[in-house]
Amino acid sequence: MGLMNYKKKIAIIYTSVTGNTEELATIIYNTFLKYPFDTVVYQVDRFPLSRLGDVDVLIIGTYTWGNGEIPKEMDKLYRALEFLNKKSLVTAVFGTGDSFYPSYCGAVDKFRDMLFVHTSLAATLKVELTPGQQDVKRCENLVQVIYNKFNEASSKTLSSRETNYKLGKQC
Ligand SMILES: Cc1cc2nc3c(=O)[nH]c(=O)nc-3n(C[C@H](O)[C@H](O)[C@H](O)COP(=O)(O)O)c2cc1C
C-alpha cells in the first residue's frame, strides 16, 4: 500500500539571470503538475548536491554565457552528475539563448552531451530568449517524452524506439 502511494521525485534545477530560463522552468513545472510525480523546482544554488541520488528524474535548465559556455554556477552540478554516473537516472535539459550568437544555446548542447554519456537522457529543448505561446506546446511535448522515457526505463523494456532517444529527442 505504502509503495502504491510513493510518488516519483522530479527535480527541476535551473539558473537564470534575466528571467527567461526561469519562465521556461515555470511552464515545465506547471505542465508536470498534470502528471503523477512529486515535482520540485530549485534554483541551482538552492539544490543540495548530496540529494542528487534521491531523485528519479532530473531536469536541468540553463541559459548560455560567453561563447556558448555553461554558466559558472552550473559547474558543480555538471561535475556532480559526471561523477554520479547513474545510467538509470532519467534526465532532460532545456535552455534559453539568443541565436545572434554563433553557439545558440551552447550550454544545452554541453549538458546534453554529458547527460547522454552519464545518465538516461530523454530530451532537450531550446527556446529563443523569452518563451512565447508556441513554446507551451513544446514544453508539453518535452514533458510527455520524459514521462514515456521514465515509464520505459521503469519497466526495463528495450524496444526499437530506444534509438529515437540518441542524444535525447529535440522538442
Ligand atoms: C555576455 C552574454 C553572452 C551570451 N552568449 C550566448 C551564447 O553564446 N549563446 C546563446 O545562445 N546565447 C547567449 N547569450 C544570451 C542568453 O543566453 C539569453 O539572453 C538567455 O535567454 C538569458 O537567460 P536568462 O534570462 O534565464 O538569464 C549571451 C548573453 C550575454 C549577455
mmCIF file with all atom_site columns, N, CA, C and O in Angstrom, residues 103-136:
data_model
loop_
_atom_site.group_PDB
_atom_site.id
_atom_site.type_symbol
_atom_site.label_atom_id
_atom_site.label_alt_id
_atom_site.label_comp_id
_atom_site.label_asym_id
_atom_site.label_entity_id
_atom_site.label_seq_id
_atom_site.pdbx_PDB_ins_code
_atom_site.Cartn_x
_atom_site.Cartn_y
_atom_site.Cartn_z
_atom_site.occupancy
_atom_site.B_iso_or_equiv
_atom_site.pdbx_formal_charge
_atom_site.auth_seq_id
_atom_site.auth_comp_id
_atom_site.auth_asym_id
_atom_site.auth_atom_id
_atom_site.pdbx_PDB_model_num
ATOM 1   N N  . SER A 1 103 ? 27.069 30.063 -31.135 1.00 0.00 ? 103 SER A N  1
ATOM 2   C CA . SER A 1 103 ? 26.742 28.793 -30.483 1.00 0.00 ? 103 SER A CA 1
ATOM 3   C C  . SER A 1 103 ? 25.415 28.960 -29.748 1.00 0.00 ? 103 SER A C  1
ATOM 4   O O  . SER A 1 103 ? 25.370 29.193 -28.544 1.00 0.00 ? 103 SER A O  1
ATOM 5   N N  . TYR A 1 104 ? 24.339 28.809 -30.520 1.00 0.00 ? 104 TYR A N  1
ATOM 6   C CA . TYR A 1 104 ? 22.988 29.022 -29.965 1.00 0.00 ? 104 TYR A CA 1
ATOM 7   C C  . TYR A 1 104 ? 22.698 27.972 -28.881 1.00 0.00 ? 104 TYR A C  1
ATOM 8   O O  . TYR A 1 104 ? 22.771 26.770 -29.144 1.00 0.00 ? 104 TYR A O  1
ATOM 9   N N  . CYS A 1 105 ? 22.382 28.438 -27.696 1.00 0.00 ? 105 CYS A N  1
ATOM 10  C CA . CYS A 1 105 ? 22.101 27.537 -26.557 1.00 0.00 ? 105 CYS A CA 1
ATOM 11  C C  . CYS A 1 105 ? 23.217 26.492 -26.385 1.00 0.00 ? 105 CYS A C  1
ATOM 12  O O  . CYS A 1 105 ? 22.952 25.311 -26.130 1.00 0.00 ? 105 CYS A O  1
ATOM 13  N N  . GLY A 1 106 ? 24.449 26.943 -26.529 1.00 0.00 ? 106 GLY A N  1
ATOM 14  C CA . GLY A 1 106 ? 25.596 26.034 -26.422 1.00 0.00 ? 106 GLY A CA 1
ATOM 15  C C  . GLY A 1 106 ? 25.653 25.297 -25.089 1.00 0.00 ? 106 GLY A C  1
ATOM 16  O O  . GLY A 1 106 ? 26.116 24.148 -25.022 1.00 0.00 ? 106 GLY A O  1
ATOM 17  N N  . ALA A 1 107 ? 25.159 25.919 -24.011 1.00 0.00 ? 107 ALA A N  1
ATOM 18  C CA . ALA A 1 107 ? 25.182 25.252 -22.700 1.00 0.00 ? 107 ALA A CA 1
ATOM 19  C C  . ALA A 1 107 ? 24.253 24.037 -22.699 1.00 0.00 ? 107 ALA A C  1
ATOM 20  O O  . ALA A 1 107 ? 24.538 23.035 -22.047 1.00 0.00 ? 107 ALA A O  1
ATOM 21  N N  . VAL A 1 108 ? 23.152 24.137 -23.433 1.00 0.00 ? 108 VAL A N  1
ATOM 22  C CA . VAL A 1 108 ? 22.230 22.988 -23.541 1.00 0.00 ? 108 VAL A CA 1
ATOM 23  C C  . VAL A 1 108 ? 22.956 21.843 -24.242 1.00 0.00 ? 108 VAL A C  1
ATOM 24  O O  . VAL A 1 108 ? 22.892 20.687 -23.812 1.00 0.00 ? 108 VAL A O  1
ATOM 25  N N  . ASP A 1 109 ? 23.676 22.169 -25.305 1.00 0.00 ? 109 ASP A N  1
ATOM 26  C CA . ASP A 1 109 ? 24.422 21.134 -26.042 1.00 0.00 ? 109 ASP A CA 1
ATOM 27  C C  . ASP A 1 109 ? 25.483 20.479 -25.153 1.00 0.00 ? 109 ASP A C  1
ATOM 28  O O  . ASP A 1 109 ? 25.675 19.259 -25.180 1.00 0.00 ? 109 ASP A O  1
ATOM 29  N N  . LYS A 1 110 ? 26.162 21.300 -24.352 1.00 0.00 ? 110 LYS A N  1
ATOM 30  C CA . LYS A 1 110 ? 27.223 20.750 -23.498 1.00 0.00 ? 110 LYS A CA 1
ATOM 31  C C  . LYS A 1 110 ? 26.629 19.818 -22.430 1.00 0.00 ? 110 LYS A C  1
ATOM 32  O O  . LYS A 1 110 ? 27.160 18.734 -22.193 1.00 0.00 ? 110 LYS A O  1
ATOM 33  N N  . PHE A 1 111 ? 25.540 20.246 -21.804 1.00 0.00 ? 111 PHE A N  1
ATOM 34  C CA . PHE A 1 111 ? 24.878 19.365 -20.831 1.00 0.00 ? 111 PHE A CA 1
ATOM 35  C C  . PHE A 1 111 ? 24.353 18.105 -21.537 1.00 0.00 ? 111 PHE A C  1
ATOM 36  O O  . PHE A 1 111 ? 24.490 16.997 -21.017 1.00 0.00 ? 111 PHE A O  1
ATOM 37  N N  . ARG A 1 112 ? 23.766 18.297 -22.699 1.00 0.00 ? 112 ARG A N  1
ATOM 38  C CA . ARG A 1 112 ? 23.209 17.154 -23.445 1.00 0.00 ? 112 ARG A CA 1
ATOM 39  C C  . ARG A 1 112 ? 24.276 16.074 -23.669 1.00 0.00 ? 112 ARG A C  1
ATOM 40  O O  . ARG A 1 112 ? 24.037 14.889 -23.404 1.00 0.00 ? 112 ARG A O  1
ATOM 41  N N  . ASP A 1 113 ? 25.441 16.496 -24.130 1.00 0.00 ? 113 ASP A N  1
ATOM 42  C CA . ASP A 1 113 ? 26.490 15.520 -24.444 1.00 0.00 ? 113 ASP A CA 1
ATOM 43  C C  . ASP A 1 113 ? 26.954 14.769 -23.191 1.00 0.00 ? 113 ASP A C  1
ATOM 44  O O  . ASP A 1 113 ? 27.202 13.566 -23.242 1.00 0.00 ? 113 ASP A O  1
ATOM 45  N N  . MET A 1 114 ? 27.040 15.478 -22.068 1.00 0.00 ? 114 MET A N  1
ATOM 46  C CA . MET A 1 114 ? 27.459 14.827 -20.826 1.00 0.00 ? 114 MET A CA 1
ATOM 47  C C  . MET A 1 114 ? 26.348 13.907 -20.304 1.00 0.00 ? 114 MET A C  1
ATOM 48  O O  . MET A 1 114 ? 26.593 12.761 -19.910 1.00 0.00 ? 114 MET A O  1
ATOM 49  N N  . LEU A 1 115 ? 25.101 14.406 -20.321 1.00 0.00 ? 115 LEU A N  1
ATOM 50  C CA . LEU A 1 115 ? 23.984 13.603 -19.795 1.00 0.00 ? 115 LEU A CA 1
ATOM 51  C C  . LEU A 1 115 ? 23.767 12.351 -20.632 1.00 0.00 ? 115 LEU A C  1
ATOM 52  O O  . LEU A 1 115 ? 23.374 11.302 -20.116 1.00 0.00 ? 115 LEU A O  1
ATOM 53  N N  . PHE A 1 116 ? 24.036 12.460 -21.915 1.00 0.00 ? 116 PHE A N  1
ATOM 54  C CA . PHE A 1 116 ? 23.886 11.291 -22.795 1.00 0.00 ? 116 PHE A CA 1
ATOM 55  C C  . PHE A 1 116 ? 24.840 10.172 -22.377 1.00 0.00 ? 116 PHE A C  1
ATOM 56  O O  . PHE A 1 116 ? 24.484 8.994  -22.401 1.00 0.00 ? 116 PHE A O  1
ATOM 57  N N  . VAL A 1 117 ? 26.030 10.542 -21.961 1.00 0.00 ? 117 VAL A N  1
ATOM 58  C CA . VAL A 1 117 ? 27.035 9.549  -21.568 1.00 0.00 ? 117 VAL A CA 1
ATOM 59  C C  . VAL A 1 117 ? 26.767 9.008  -20.156 1.00 0.00 ? 117 VAL A C  1
ATOM 60  O O  . VAL A 1 117 ? 26.877 7.809  -19.915 1.00 0.00 ? 117 VAL A O  1
ATOM 61  N N  . HIS A 1 118 ? 26.392 9.886  -19.229 1.00 0.00 ? 118 HIS A N  1
ATOM 62  C CA . HIS A 1 118 ? 26.386 9.510  -17.816 1.00 0.00 ? 118 HIS A CA 1
ATOM 63  C C  . HIS A 1 118 ? 25.008 9.229  -17.231 1.00 0.00 ? 118 HIS A C  1
ATOM 64  O O  . HIS A 1 118 ? 24.899 8.820  -16.065 1.00 0.00 ? 118 HIS A O  1
ATOM 65  N N  . THR A 1 119 ? 23.937 9.525  -17.976 1.00 0.00 ? 119 THR A N  1
ATOM 66  C CA . THR A 1 119 ? 22.577 9.294  -17.454 1.00 0.00 ? 119 THR A CA 1
ATOM 67  C C  . THR A 1 119 ? 21.713 8.734  -18.592 1.00 0.00 ? 119 THR A C  1
ATOM 68  O O  . THR A 1 119 ? 22.213 8.426  -19.670 1.00 0.00 ? 119 THR A O  1
ATOM 69  N N  . SER A 1 120 ? 20.419 8.655  -18.337 1.00 0.00 ? 120 SER A N  1
ATOM 70  C CA . SER A 1 120 ? 19.482 8.215  -19.378 1.00 0.00 ? 120 SER A CA 1
ATOM 71  C C  . SER A 1 120 ? 18.773 9.463  -19.928 1.00 0.00 ? 120 SER A C  1
ATOM 72  O O  . SER A 1 120 ? 17.734 9.886  -19.412 1.00 0.00 ? 120 SER A O  1
ATOM 73  N N  . LEU A 1 121 ? 19.364 10.052 -20.938 1.00 0.00 ? 121 LEU A N  1
ATOM 74  C CA . LEU A 1 121 ? 18.866 11.339 -21.454 1.00 0.00 ? 121 LEU A CA 1
ATOM 75  C C  . LEU A 1 121 ? 17.593 11.141 -22.285 1.00 0.00 ? 121 LEU A C  1
ATOM 76  O O  . LEU A 1 121 ? 17.574 10.362 -23.242 1.00 0.00 ? 121 LEU A O  1
ATOM 77  N N  . ALA A 1 122 ? 16.541 11.872 -21.912 1.00 0.00 ? 122 ALA A N  1
ATOM 78  C CA . ALA A 1 122 ? 15.264 11.737 -22.630 1.00 0.00 ? 122 ALA A CA 1
ATOM 79  C C  . ALA A 1 122 ? 15.102 12.786 -23.719 1.00 0.00 ? 122 ALA A C  1
ATOM 80  O O  . ALA A 1 122 ? 14.676 12.472 -24.834 1.00 0.00 ? 122 ALA A O  1
ATOM 81  N N  . ALA A 1 123 ? 15.410 14.046 -23.399 1.00 0.00 ? 123 ALA A N  1
ATOM 82  C CA . ALA A 1 123 ? 15.044 15.099 -24.346 1.00 0.00 ? 123 ALA A CA 1
ATOM 83  C C  . ALA A 1 123 ? 15.775 16.406 -24.074 1.00 0.00 ? 123 ALA A C  1
ATOM 84  O O  . ALA A 1 123 ? 16.312 16.620 -22.976 1.00 0.00 ? 123 ALA A O  1
ATOM 85  N N  . THR A 1 124 ? 15.774 17.258 -25.090 1.00 0.00 ? 124 THR A N  1
ATOM 86  C CA . THR A 1 124 ? 16.335 18.610 -24.950 1.00 0.00 ? 124 THR A CA 1
ATOM 87  C C  . THR A 1 124 ? 15.331 19.620 -25.517 1.00 0.00 ? 124 THR A C  1
ATOM 88  O O  . THR A 1 124 ? 14.515 19.274 -26.379 1.00 0.00 ? 124 THR A O  1
ATOM 89  N N  . LEU A 1 125 ? 15.423 20.831 -25.027 1.00 0.00 ? 125 LEU A N  1
ATOM 90  C CA . LEU A 1 125 ? 14.545 21.898 -25.538 1.00 0.00 ? 125 LEU A CA 1
ATOM 91  C C  . LEU A 1 125 ? 15.312 23.219 -25.517 1.00 0.00 ? 125 LEU A C  1
ATOM 92  O O  . LEU A 1 125 ? 15.853 23.614 -24.480 1.00 0.00 ? 125 LEU A O  1
ATOM 93  N N  . LYS A 1 126 ? 15.335 23.885 -26.674 1.00 0.00 ? 126 LYS A N  1
ATOM 94  C CA . LYS A 1 126 ? 15.974 25.205 -26.761 1.00 0.00 ? 126 LYS A CA 1
ATOM 95  C C  . LYS A 1 126 ? 14.916 26.242 -27.120 1.00 0.00 ? 126 LYS A C  1
ATOM 96  O O  . LYS A 1 126 ? 14.124 26.019 -28.039 1.00 0.00 ? 126 LYS A O  1
ATOM 97  N N  . VAL A 1 127 ? 14.942 27.362 -26.418 1.00 0.00 ? 127 VAL A N  1
ATOM 98  C CA . VAL A 1 127 ? 13.966 28.426 -26.687 1.00 0.00 ? 127 VAL A CA 1
ATOM 99  C C  . VAL A 1 127 ? 14.715 29.737 -26.915 1.00 0.00 ? 127 VAL A C  1
ATOM 100 O O  . VAL A 1 127 ? 15.659 30.065 -26.191 1.00 0.00 ? 127 VAL A O  1
ATOM 101 N N  . GLU A 1 128 ? 14.265 30.462 -27.912 1.00 0.00 ? 128 GLU A N  1
ATOM 102 C CA . GLU A 1 128 ? 14.855 31.765 -28.244 1.00 0.00 ? 128 GLU A CA 1
ATOM 103 C C  . GLU A 1 128 ? 14.365 32.812 -27.245 1.00 0.00 ? 128 GLU A C  1
ATOM 104 O O  . GLU A 1 128 ? 13.160 33.137 -27.217 1.00 0.00 ? 128 GLU A O  1
ATOM 105 N N  . LEU A 1 129 ? 15.271 33.258 -26.395 1.00 0.00 ? 129 LEU A N  1
ATOM 106 C CA . LEU A 1 129 ? 15.014 34.299 -25.406 1.00 0.00 ? 129 LEU A CA 1
ATOM 107 C C  . LEU A 1 129 ? 13.764 34.030 -24.557 1.00 0.00 ? 129 LEU A C  1
ATOM 108 O O  . LEU A 1 129 ? 13.686 33.009 -23.906 1.00 0.00 ? 129 LEU A O  1
ATOM 109 N N  . THR A 1 130 ? 12.766 34.916 -24.626 1.00 0.00 ? 130 THR A N  1
ATOM 110 C CA . THR A 1 130 ? 11.595 34.751 -23.760 1.00 0.00 ? 130 THR A CA 1
ATOM 111 C C  . THR A 1 130 ? 10.625 33.724 -24.342 1.00 0.00 ? 130 THR A C  1
ATOM 112 O O  . THR A 1 130 ? 10.260 33.840 -25.518 1.00 0.00 ? 130 THR A O  1
ATOM 113 N N  . PRO A 1 131 ? 10.195 32.752 -23.538 1.00 0.00 ? 131 PRO A N  1
ATOM 114 C CA . PRO A 1 131 ? 9.239  31.759 -24.071 1.00 0.00 ? 131 PRO A CA 1
ATOM 115 C C  . PRO A 1 131 ? 7.925  32.427 -24.500 1.00 0.00 ? 131 PRO A C  1
ATOM 116 O O  . PRO A 1 131 ? 7.436  33.329 -23.821 1.00 0.00 ? 131 PRO A O  1
ATOM 117 N N  . GLY A 1 132 ? 7.410  31.994 -25.630 1.00 0.00 ? 132 GLY A N  1
ATOM 118 C CA . GLY A 1 132 ? 6.132  32.512 -26.137 1.00 0.00 ? 132 GLY A CA 1
ATOM 119 C C  . GLY A 1 132 ? 5.074  31.429 -26.069 1.00 0.00 ? 132 GLY A C  1
ATOM 120 O O  . GLY A 1 132 ? 5.329  30.317 -25.616 1.00 0.00 ? 132 GLY A O  1
ATOM 121 N N  . GLN A 1 133 ? 3.885  31.772 -26.568 1.00 0.00 ? 133 GLN A N  1
ATOM 122 C CA . GLN A 1 133 ? 2.759  30.839 -26.543 1.00 0.00 ? 133 GLN A CA 1
ATOM 123 C C  . GLN A 1 133 ? 3.101  29.533 -27.266 1.00 0.00 ? 133 GLN A C  1
ATOM 124 O O  . GLN A 1 133 ? 2.742  28.452 -26.821 1.00 0.00 ? 133 GLN A O  1
ATOM 125 N N  . GLN A 1 134 ? 3.848  29.671 -28.371 1.00 0.00 ? 134 GLN A N  1
ATOM 126 C CA . GLN A 1 134 ? 4.193  28.476 -29.162 1.00 0.00 ? 134 GLN A CA 1
ATOM 127 C C  . GLN A 1 134 ? 5.096  27.514 -28.380 1.00 0.00 ? 134 GLN A C  1
ATOM 128 O O  . GLN A 1 134 ? 5.147  26.317 -28.671 1.00 0.00 ? 134 GLN A O  1
ATOM 129 N N  . ASP A 1 135 ? 5.787  28.045 -27.382 1.00 0.00 ? 135 ASP A N  1
ATOM 130 C CA . ASP A 1 135 ? 6.703  27.200 -26.613 1.00 0.00 ? 135 ASP A CA 1
ATOM 131 C C  . ASP A 1 135 ? 5.979  26.362 -25.550 1.00 0.00 ? 135 ASP A C  1
ATOM 132 O O  . ASP A 1 135 ? 6.532  25.378 -25.061 1.00 0.00 ? 135 ASP A O  1
ATOM 133 N N  . VAL A 1 136 ? 4.752  26.761 -25.206 1.00 0.00 ? 136 VAL A N  1
ATOM 134 C CA . VAL A 1 136 ? 3.982  25.991 -24.220 1.00 0.00 ? 136 VAL A CA 1
ATOM 135 C C  . VAL A 1 136 ? 3.750  24.579 -24.761 1.00 0.00 ? 136 VAL A C  1
ATOM 136 O O  . VAL A 1 136 ? 3.940  23.579 -24.066 1.00 0.00 ? 136 VAL A O  1
#
